[in-house]
XYZ file of C-alpha atoms in Angstrom:
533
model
C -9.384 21.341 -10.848
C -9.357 22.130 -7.186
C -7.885 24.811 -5.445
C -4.640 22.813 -4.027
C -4.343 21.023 -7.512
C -4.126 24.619 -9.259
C -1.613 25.861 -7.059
C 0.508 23.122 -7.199
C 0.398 22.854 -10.467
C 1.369 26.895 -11.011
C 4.021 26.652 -8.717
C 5.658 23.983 -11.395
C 5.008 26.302 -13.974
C 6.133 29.291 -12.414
C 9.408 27.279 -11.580
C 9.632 26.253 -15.047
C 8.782 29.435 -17.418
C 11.931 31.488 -15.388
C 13.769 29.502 -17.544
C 11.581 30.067 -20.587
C 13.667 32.985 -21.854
C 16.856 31.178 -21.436
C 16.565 28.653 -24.586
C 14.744 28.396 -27.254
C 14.349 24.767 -26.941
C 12.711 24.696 -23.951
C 9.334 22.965 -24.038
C 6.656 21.204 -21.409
C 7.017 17.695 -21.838
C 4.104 15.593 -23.804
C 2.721 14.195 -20.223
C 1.567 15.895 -17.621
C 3.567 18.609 -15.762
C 6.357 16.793 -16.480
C 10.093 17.942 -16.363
C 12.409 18.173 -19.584
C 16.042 18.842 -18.592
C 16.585 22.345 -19.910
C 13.272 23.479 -18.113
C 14.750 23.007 -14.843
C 18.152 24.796 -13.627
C 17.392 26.680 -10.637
C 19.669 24.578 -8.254
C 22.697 25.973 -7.090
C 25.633 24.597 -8.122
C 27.487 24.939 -4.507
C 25.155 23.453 -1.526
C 23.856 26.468 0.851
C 24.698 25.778 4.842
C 21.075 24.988 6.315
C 20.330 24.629 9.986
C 16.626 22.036 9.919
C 15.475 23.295 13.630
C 13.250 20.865 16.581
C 12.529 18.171 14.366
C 12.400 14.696 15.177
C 15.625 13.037 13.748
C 15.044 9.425 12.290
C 18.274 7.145 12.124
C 17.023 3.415 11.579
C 18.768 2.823 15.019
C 17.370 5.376 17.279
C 15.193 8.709 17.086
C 15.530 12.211 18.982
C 14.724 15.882 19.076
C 17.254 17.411 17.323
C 19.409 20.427 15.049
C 20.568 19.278 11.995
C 23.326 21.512 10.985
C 24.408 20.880 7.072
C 27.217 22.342 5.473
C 29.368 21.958 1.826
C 26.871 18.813 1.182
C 27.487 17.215 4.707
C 25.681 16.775 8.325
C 27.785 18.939 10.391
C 26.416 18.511 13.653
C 23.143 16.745 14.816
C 22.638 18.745 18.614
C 19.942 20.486 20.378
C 20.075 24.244 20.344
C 22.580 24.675 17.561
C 23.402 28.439 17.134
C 24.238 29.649 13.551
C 24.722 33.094 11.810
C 23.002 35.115 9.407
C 24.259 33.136 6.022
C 22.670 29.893 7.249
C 19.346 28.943 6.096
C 16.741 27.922 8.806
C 14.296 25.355 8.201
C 11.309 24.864 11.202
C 10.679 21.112 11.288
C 9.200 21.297 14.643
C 6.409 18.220 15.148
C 8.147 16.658 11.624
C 10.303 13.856 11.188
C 13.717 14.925 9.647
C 15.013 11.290 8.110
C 17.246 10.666 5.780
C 16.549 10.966 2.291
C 15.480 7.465 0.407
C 17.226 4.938 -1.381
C 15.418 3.504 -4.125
C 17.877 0.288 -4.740
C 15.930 -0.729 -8.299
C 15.395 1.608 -10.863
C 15.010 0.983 -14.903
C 15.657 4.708 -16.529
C 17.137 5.226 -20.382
C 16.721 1.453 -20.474
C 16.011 0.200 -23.841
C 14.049 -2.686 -23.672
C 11.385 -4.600 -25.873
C 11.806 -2.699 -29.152
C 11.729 1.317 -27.083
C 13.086 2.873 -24.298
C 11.810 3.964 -21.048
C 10.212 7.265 -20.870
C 12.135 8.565 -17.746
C 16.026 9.195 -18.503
C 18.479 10.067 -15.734
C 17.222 13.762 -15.660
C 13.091 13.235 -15.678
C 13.346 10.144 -13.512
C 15.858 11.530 -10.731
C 13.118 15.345 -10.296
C 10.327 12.781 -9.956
C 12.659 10.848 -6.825
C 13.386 14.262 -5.297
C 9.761 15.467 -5.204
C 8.554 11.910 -3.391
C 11.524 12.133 -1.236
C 14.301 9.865 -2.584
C 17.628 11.097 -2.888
C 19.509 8.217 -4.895
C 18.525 5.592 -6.947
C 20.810 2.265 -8.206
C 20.135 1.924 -11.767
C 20.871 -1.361 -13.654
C 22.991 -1.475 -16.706
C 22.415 -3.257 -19.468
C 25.295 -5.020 -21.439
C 25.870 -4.054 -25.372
C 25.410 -7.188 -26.936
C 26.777 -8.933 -23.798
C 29.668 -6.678 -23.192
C 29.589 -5.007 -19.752
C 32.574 -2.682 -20.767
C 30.204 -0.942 -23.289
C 27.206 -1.051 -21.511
C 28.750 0.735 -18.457
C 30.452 3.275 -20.901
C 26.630 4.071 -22.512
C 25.035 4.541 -18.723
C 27.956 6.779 -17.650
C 26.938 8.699 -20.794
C 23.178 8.671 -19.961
C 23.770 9.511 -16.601
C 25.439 12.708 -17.357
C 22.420 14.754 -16.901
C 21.754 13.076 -13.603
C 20.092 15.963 -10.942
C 20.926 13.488 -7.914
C 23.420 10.888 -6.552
C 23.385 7.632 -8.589
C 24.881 3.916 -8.161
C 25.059 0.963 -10.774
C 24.412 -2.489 -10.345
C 25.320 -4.379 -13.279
C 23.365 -7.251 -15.397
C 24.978 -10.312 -17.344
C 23.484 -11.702 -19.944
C 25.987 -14.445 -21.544
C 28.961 -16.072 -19.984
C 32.337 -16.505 -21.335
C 35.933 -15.669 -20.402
C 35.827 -11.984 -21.348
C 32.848 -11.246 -19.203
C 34.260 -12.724 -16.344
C 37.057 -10.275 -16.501
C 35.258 -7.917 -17.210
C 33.118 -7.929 -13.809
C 36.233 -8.193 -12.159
C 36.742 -4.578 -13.701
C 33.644 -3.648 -13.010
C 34.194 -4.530 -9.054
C 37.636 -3.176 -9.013
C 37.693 0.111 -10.875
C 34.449 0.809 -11.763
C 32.493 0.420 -8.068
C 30.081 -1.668 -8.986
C 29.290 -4.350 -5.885
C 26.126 -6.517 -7.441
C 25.234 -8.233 -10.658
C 22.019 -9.502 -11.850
C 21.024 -12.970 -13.230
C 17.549 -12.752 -15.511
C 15.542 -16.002 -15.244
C 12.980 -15.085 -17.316
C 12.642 -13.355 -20.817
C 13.474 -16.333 -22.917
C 15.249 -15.167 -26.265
C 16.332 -11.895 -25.031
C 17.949 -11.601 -21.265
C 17.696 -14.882 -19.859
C 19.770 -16.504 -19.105
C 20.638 -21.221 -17.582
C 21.018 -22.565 -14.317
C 24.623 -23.386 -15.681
C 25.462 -19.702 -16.334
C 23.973 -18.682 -13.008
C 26.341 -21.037 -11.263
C 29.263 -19.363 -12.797
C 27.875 -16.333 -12.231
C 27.417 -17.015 -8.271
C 30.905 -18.423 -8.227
C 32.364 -15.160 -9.925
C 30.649 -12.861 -7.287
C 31.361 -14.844 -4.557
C 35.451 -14.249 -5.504
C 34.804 -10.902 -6.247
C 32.302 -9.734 -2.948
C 30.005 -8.509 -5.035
C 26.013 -9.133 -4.205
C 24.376 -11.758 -6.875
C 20.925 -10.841 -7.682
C 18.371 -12.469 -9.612
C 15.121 -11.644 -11.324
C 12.810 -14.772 -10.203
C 10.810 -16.073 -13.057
C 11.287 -19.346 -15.063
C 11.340 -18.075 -18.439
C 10.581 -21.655 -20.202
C 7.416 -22.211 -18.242
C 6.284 -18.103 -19.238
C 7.150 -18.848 -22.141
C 4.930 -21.956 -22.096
C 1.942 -20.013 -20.351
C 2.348 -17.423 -22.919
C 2.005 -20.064 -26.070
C -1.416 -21.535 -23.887
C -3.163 -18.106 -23.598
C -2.734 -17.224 -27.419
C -3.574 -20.547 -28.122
C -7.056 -20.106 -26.089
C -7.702 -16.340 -27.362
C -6.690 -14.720 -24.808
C -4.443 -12.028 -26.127
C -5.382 -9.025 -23.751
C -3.290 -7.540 -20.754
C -5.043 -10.438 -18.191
C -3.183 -13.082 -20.465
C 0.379 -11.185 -18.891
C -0.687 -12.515 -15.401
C -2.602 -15.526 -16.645
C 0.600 -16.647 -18.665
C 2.982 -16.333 -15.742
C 1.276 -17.374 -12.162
C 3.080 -16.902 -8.403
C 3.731 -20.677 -9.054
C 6.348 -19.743 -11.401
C 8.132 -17.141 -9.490
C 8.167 -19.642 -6.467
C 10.148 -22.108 -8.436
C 12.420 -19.534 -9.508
C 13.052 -17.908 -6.350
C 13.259 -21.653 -4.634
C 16.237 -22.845 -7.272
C 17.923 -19.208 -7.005
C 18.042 -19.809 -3.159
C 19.314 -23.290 -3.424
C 21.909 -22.779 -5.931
C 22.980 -19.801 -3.997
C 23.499 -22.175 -1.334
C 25.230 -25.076 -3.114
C 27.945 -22.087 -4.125
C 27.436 -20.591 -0.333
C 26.765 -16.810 -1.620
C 24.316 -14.346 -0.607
C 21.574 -13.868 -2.453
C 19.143 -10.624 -3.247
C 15.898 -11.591 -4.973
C 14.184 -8.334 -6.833
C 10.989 -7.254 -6.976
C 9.674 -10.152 -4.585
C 5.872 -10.123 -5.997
C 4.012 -13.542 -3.975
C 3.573 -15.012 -1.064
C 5.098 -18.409 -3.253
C 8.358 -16.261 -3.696
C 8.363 -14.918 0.021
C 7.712 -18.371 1.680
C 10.603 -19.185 -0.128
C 12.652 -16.304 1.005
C 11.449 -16.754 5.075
C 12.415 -20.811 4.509
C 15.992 -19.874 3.178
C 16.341 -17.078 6.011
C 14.798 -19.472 8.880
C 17.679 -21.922 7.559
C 20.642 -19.162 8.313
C 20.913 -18.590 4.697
C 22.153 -15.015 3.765
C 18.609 -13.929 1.492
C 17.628 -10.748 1.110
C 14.645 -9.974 -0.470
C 13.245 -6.837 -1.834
C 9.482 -5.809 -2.852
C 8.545 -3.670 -5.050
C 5.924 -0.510 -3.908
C 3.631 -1.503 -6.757
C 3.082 -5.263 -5.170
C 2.669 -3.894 -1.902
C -0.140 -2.101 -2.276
C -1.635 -3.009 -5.844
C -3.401 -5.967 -6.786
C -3.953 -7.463 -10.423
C -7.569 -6.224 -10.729
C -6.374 -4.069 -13.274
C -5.058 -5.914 -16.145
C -9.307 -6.810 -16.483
C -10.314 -3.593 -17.247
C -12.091 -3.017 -20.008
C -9.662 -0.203 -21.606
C -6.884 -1.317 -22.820
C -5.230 1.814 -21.875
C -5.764 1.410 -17.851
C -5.010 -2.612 -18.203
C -1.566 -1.875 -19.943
C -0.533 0.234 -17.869
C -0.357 -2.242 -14.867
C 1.906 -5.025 -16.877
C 5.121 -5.570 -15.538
C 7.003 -8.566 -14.360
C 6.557 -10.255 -12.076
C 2.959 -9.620 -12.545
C 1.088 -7.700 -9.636
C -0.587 -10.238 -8.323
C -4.164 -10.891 -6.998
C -5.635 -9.368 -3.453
C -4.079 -11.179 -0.525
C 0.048 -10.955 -1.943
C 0.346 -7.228 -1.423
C -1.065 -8.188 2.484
C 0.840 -10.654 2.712
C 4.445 -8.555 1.708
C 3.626 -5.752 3.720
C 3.358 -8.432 6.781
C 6.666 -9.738 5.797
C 8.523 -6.520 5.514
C 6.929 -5.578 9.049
C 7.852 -9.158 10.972
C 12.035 -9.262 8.830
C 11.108 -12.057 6.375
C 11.760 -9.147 3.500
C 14.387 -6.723 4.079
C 13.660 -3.107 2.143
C 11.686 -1.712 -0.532
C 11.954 -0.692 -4.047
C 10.421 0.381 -6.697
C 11.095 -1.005 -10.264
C 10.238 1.936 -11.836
C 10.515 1.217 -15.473
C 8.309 3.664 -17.706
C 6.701 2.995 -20.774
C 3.808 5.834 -21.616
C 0.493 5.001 -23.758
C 2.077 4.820 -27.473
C 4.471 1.844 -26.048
C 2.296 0.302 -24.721
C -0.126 0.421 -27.216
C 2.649 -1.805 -29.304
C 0.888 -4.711 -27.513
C -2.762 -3.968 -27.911
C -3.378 -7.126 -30.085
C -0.640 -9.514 -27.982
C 0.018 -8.853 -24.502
C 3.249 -10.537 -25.052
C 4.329 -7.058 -26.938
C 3.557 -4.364 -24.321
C 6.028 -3.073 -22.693
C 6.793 -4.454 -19.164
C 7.415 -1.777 -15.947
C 5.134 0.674 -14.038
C 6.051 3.631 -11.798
C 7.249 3.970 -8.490
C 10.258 6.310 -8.078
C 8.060 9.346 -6.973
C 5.476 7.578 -5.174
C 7.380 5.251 -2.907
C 8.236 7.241 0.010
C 4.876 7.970 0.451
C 2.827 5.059 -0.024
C 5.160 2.740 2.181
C 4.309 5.737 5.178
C 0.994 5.714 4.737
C 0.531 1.619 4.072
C 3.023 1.071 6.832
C 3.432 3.415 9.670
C 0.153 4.795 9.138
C -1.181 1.649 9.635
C 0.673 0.419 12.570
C 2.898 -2.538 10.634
C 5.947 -0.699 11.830
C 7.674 1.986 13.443
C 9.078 5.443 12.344
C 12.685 3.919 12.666
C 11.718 0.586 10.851
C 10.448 3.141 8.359
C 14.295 4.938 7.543
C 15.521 1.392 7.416
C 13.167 -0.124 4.629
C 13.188 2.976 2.739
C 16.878 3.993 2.879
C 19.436 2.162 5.505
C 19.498 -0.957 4.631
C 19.685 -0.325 1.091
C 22.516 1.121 2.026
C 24.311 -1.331 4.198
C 23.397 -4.048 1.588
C 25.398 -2.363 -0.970
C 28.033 -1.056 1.579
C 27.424 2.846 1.238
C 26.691 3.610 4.493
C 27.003 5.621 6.830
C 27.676 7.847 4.051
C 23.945 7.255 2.833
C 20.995 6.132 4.624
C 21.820 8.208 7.964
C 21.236 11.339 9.713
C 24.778 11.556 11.281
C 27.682 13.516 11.897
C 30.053 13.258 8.359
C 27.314 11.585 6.313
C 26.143 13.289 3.213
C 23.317 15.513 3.421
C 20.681 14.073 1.710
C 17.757 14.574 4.422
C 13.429 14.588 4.033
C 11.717 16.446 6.525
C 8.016 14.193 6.652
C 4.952 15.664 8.014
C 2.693 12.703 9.461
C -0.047 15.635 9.608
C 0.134 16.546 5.763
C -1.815 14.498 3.213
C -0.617 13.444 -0.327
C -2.215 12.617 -3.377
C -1.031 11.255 -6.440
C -2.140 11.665 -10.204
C -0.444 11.457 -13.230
C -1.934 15.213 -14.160
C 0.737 17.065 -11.607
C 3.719 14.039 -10.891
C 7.213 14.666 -11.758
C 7.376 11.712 -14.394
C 7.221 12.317 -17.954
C 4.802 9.121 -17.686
C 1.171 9.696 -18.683
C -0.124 7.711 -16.654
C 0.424 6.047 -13.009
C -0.932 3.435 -11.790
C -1.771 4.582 -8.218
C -3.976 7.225 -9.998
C -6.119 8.897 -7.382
C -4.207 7.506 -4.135
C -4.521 9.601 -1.431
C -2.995 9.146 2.248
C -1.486 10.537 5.200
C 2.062 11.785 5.572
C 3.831 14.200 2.934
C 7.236 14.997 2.317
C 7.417 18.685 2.279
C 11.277 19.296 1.918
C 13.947 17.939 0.084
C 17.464 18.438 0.639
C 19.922 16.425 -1.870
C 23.937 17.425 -1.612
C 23.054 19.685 0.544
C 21.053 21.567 -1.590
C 17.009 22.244 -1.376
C 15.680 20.976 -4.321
C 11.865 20.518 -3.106
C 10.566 22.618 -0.498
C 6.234 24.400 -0.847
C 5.708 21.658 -3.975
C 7.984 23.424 -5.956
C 11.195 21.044 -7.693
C 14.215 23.427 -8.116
C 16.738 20.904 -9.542
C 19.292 21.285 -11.950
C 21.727 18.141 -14.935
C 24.210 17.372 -13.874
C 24.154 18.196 -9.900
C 23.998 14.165 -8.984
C 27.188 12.125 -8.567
C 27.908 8.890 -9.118
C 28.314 6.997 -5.926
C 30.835 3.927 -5.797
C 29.906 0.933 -3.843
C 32.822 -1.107 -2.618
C 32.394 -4.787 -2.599
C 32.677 -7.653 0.707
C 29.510 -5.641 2.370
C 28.385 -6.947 5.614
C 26.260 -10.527 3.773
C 29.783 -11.619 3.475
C 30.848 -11.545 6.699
C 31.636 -15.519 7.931
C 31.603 -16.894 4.619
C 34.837 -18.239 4.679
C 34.411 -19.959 7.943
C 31.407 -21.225 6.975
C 33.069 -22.886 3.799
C 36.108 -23.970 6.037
C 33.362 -25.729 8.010
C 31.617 -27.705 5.093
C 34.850 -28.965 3.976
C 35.899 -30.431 7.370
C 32.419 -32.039 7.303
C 33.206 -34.048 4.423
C 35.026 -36.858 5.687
C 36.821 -37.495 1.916
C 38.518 -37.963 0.583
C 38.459 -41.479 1.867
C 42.097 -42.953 1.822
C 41.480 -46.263 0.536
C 43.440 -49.422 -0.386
C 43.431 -51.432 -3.296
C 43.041 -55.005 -3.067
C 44.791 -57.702 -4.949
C 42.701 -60.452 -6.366
């Protein structure tokens, strides 16, 4: 272990064994330097006033020299030369970026799914965000045997333990009378603004084009942003019965069984029945250039399409899923599958030229054991990698580092328009007067490097194992609290909030005019006359 790695690694520990002596239950987690919830407590429970000094402050809009000035879990003032007193904690950003903290708008934690649950909960999950930088996740929640009432009553309950600010989007996985009043609830009272449609997963979540219609029609009433998982589930389902059928029973037969051909139908009939209902449209974890060419047609068209890749399919390709131990190929299944070299090129070009709007992360855990469940089918691992800690990072060094885009294009993938999309800012995503304080301070001059032996997940493995790169996010401030600052977490259950999201966000602005406008383009009904013979 190198000198860096050890001290990184003790400062974790350190942090963690002051707590040692307060319960007996504390214990290191089975992976890694992992973070259990009652090893980790040090966070105050009222945000300190901090003063970040001569940084460069990054608003998606515009960028300048600034003081930030936070106080009780808000950005006070944003001024040059701010003058404070003694009880105000000074941070020296000078020749850093001070930006606000991310928004990962896709995250899978608690999430029970294919016969086990994901390894990160709302406590692990949230420390491993704060250490790469992100300051609030939306989390999807899964109905209880189709009922979204008691599926968001069992998230608010996981969620209690959450360490940072938290939103919801909600799936729907039938259709009937009762759920349709029920997402009216969820819009209304419960501040929940998007619902997702799963093409794919035949048997289990997927749902027909017939329920996605209603589905469109009941978020278009409601404002609320309808998102869909791309896939046609009959023709996986098909591709999966064709690699069994020709021995192929490994992780490549995940990829194999479900080609960019597949997500590009799915994507192209989301978009189009979107459009026959006239509703905007947010395609997840956008994963091929067949999905994306989809995406830039529908967008080229004036259609309102957002589309979001996922870190992993950036920068990842499926090379993988053919390695010889079963281990290292497993750990790369998800779905959409990562796909071969040339997508991940091809994404990053579209986030930098518009086509593709922000980045997430679909971090959906499953360590070694879980996935092992698959080691003589691939259709039994476990789908989802990691992402949550890593993101911030690798989109700076893939992105900016390279040239793609710009520090300010940067905040806006990573954390504004997240928030405009689901109608949270300026409260989130910017560094301004009255927003909350949830701020990174980046220095381009640091380096990172990522292995599952010292991240924040309770994961095992990662598969960006041994990534290294330019640009490191050396503080943290969440609430207005430090919770990472000289690699060391100091985070704390039950510290995050849950953030409502209030529906009609900016997608929706026209859409009534532009459905008074079809129907005056209809010409009918025709008044018409009957004859008489």
């Amino acid at each position: 272990m190198d000198s860096k790695l050890k001290t990184r690694t003790f400062h974790s520990i350190f942090v963690l064994s002051l707590f040692l002596s307060v319960s007996e239950s504390n214990q290191f987690c089975d992976a890694g330097v992992g973070y259990c919830e009652s090893e980790c407590g040090l966070a105050s429970a009222s945000p300190s006033k901090i003063l970040i000094k001569g940084g460069t402050v990054v608003n998606a809009h515009h960028q300048e020299v600034a003081d930030v000035y936070v106080e009780d879990g808000i950005i006070a003032a944003v001024q040059t030369n701010f003058k404070v007193g003694d009880d105000v904690t000074v941070i020296d950003a000078t020749g850093k970026y001070v930006m606000p903290g991310g928004i990962d708008p896709h995250t899978h934690l608690a999430m029970e799914f294919m016969g086990t649950e994901t390894v990160d909960d709302f406590f692990s999950g949230q420390a491993a965000a704060l250490a790469g930088g992100t300051t609030m996740h939306i989390d999807f929640v899964i109905p209880v045997n189709g009922s979204l009432s008691a599926g968001y009553e069992a998230y608010v309950e996981k969620a209690k333990k959450s360490a940072m600010d938290y939103g919801f989007h909600m799936a729907i996985t039938k259709w009937d009378d009762t759920v349709s009043k029920e997402m009216e609830i969820m819009v209304k009272d419960k501040g929940i603004n998007s619902f997702k449609f799963f093409l794919a997963y035949k048997g289990a979540l997927m749902i027909n084009d017939e329920l996605l219609l209603e589905g469109f029609k009941k978020c278009k009433s409601l404002g609320a942003l309808a998102m869909v998982h791309a896939e046609n589930g009959d023709a996986v389902f098909e591709g999966q019965k064709r690699m069994i059928e020709l021995g192929i029973t490994g992780p490549e037969g995940h990829a194999l069984s479900r080609p960019p051909v597949i997500e590009g139908e799915a994507t192209s009939r989301s978009i189009r029945l979107a459009g026959f209902v006239n509703t905007p449209l947010y395609v997840v974890h956008v994963m091929s250039i067949d999905a994306m060419e989809e995406i830039a047609r529908a967008r080229k068209s004036g259609q309102r399409v957002i589309g979001e890749p996922v870190v992993s399919g950036l920068v990842l390709d499926d090379s993988g899923l053919w390695d010889p131990d079963f281990k290292i190929a497993a750990k790369f299944v998800m779905s959409p599958p990562i796909r071969g070299p040339g997508h991940g090129k091809a994404l990053q070009a579209a986030l930098s030229t518009g086509i593709l709007q922000l980045v997430g992360t679909d971090h959906c855990v499953f360590n070694s054991t879980q996935k092992a469940l698959g080691i003589d089918d691939f259709r039994k691992i476990p789908n989802g990698v990691n992402g949550i800690e890593e993101r911030m990072h690798i989109v700076w060094d893939s992105m900016v580092v390279s040239g793609q885009i710009s520090v300010t294009d940067y905040v806006r993938l990573t954390s504004t328009e997240s928030a405009r999309i689901f109608n949270i800012y300026p409260r989130k995503g910017a560094i301004l007067v009255g927003s909350d304080a949830d701020i990174i301070i980046l220095n381009p001059n640091s380096s990172f490097e990522i292995s599952s032996s010292f991240h924040h997940s309770r994961l095992d493995t990662n598969v960006f194992e041994g990534r290294r790169g330019k640009g490191k996010v050396e503080v943290t401030i969440a609430g207005g609290r430090i919770v990472w600052e000289n690699n060391e977490l100091n985070v704390g259950p039950g510290l995050g909030k849950y953030i409502k999201m209030p529906p009609f966000s900016y997608l929706f602005d026209g859409i009534d005019k532009m459905d008074a406008e079809y129907l005056s383009s209809l010409q009918a009904p025709v008044k018409r006359f009957r004859g008489t013979s």
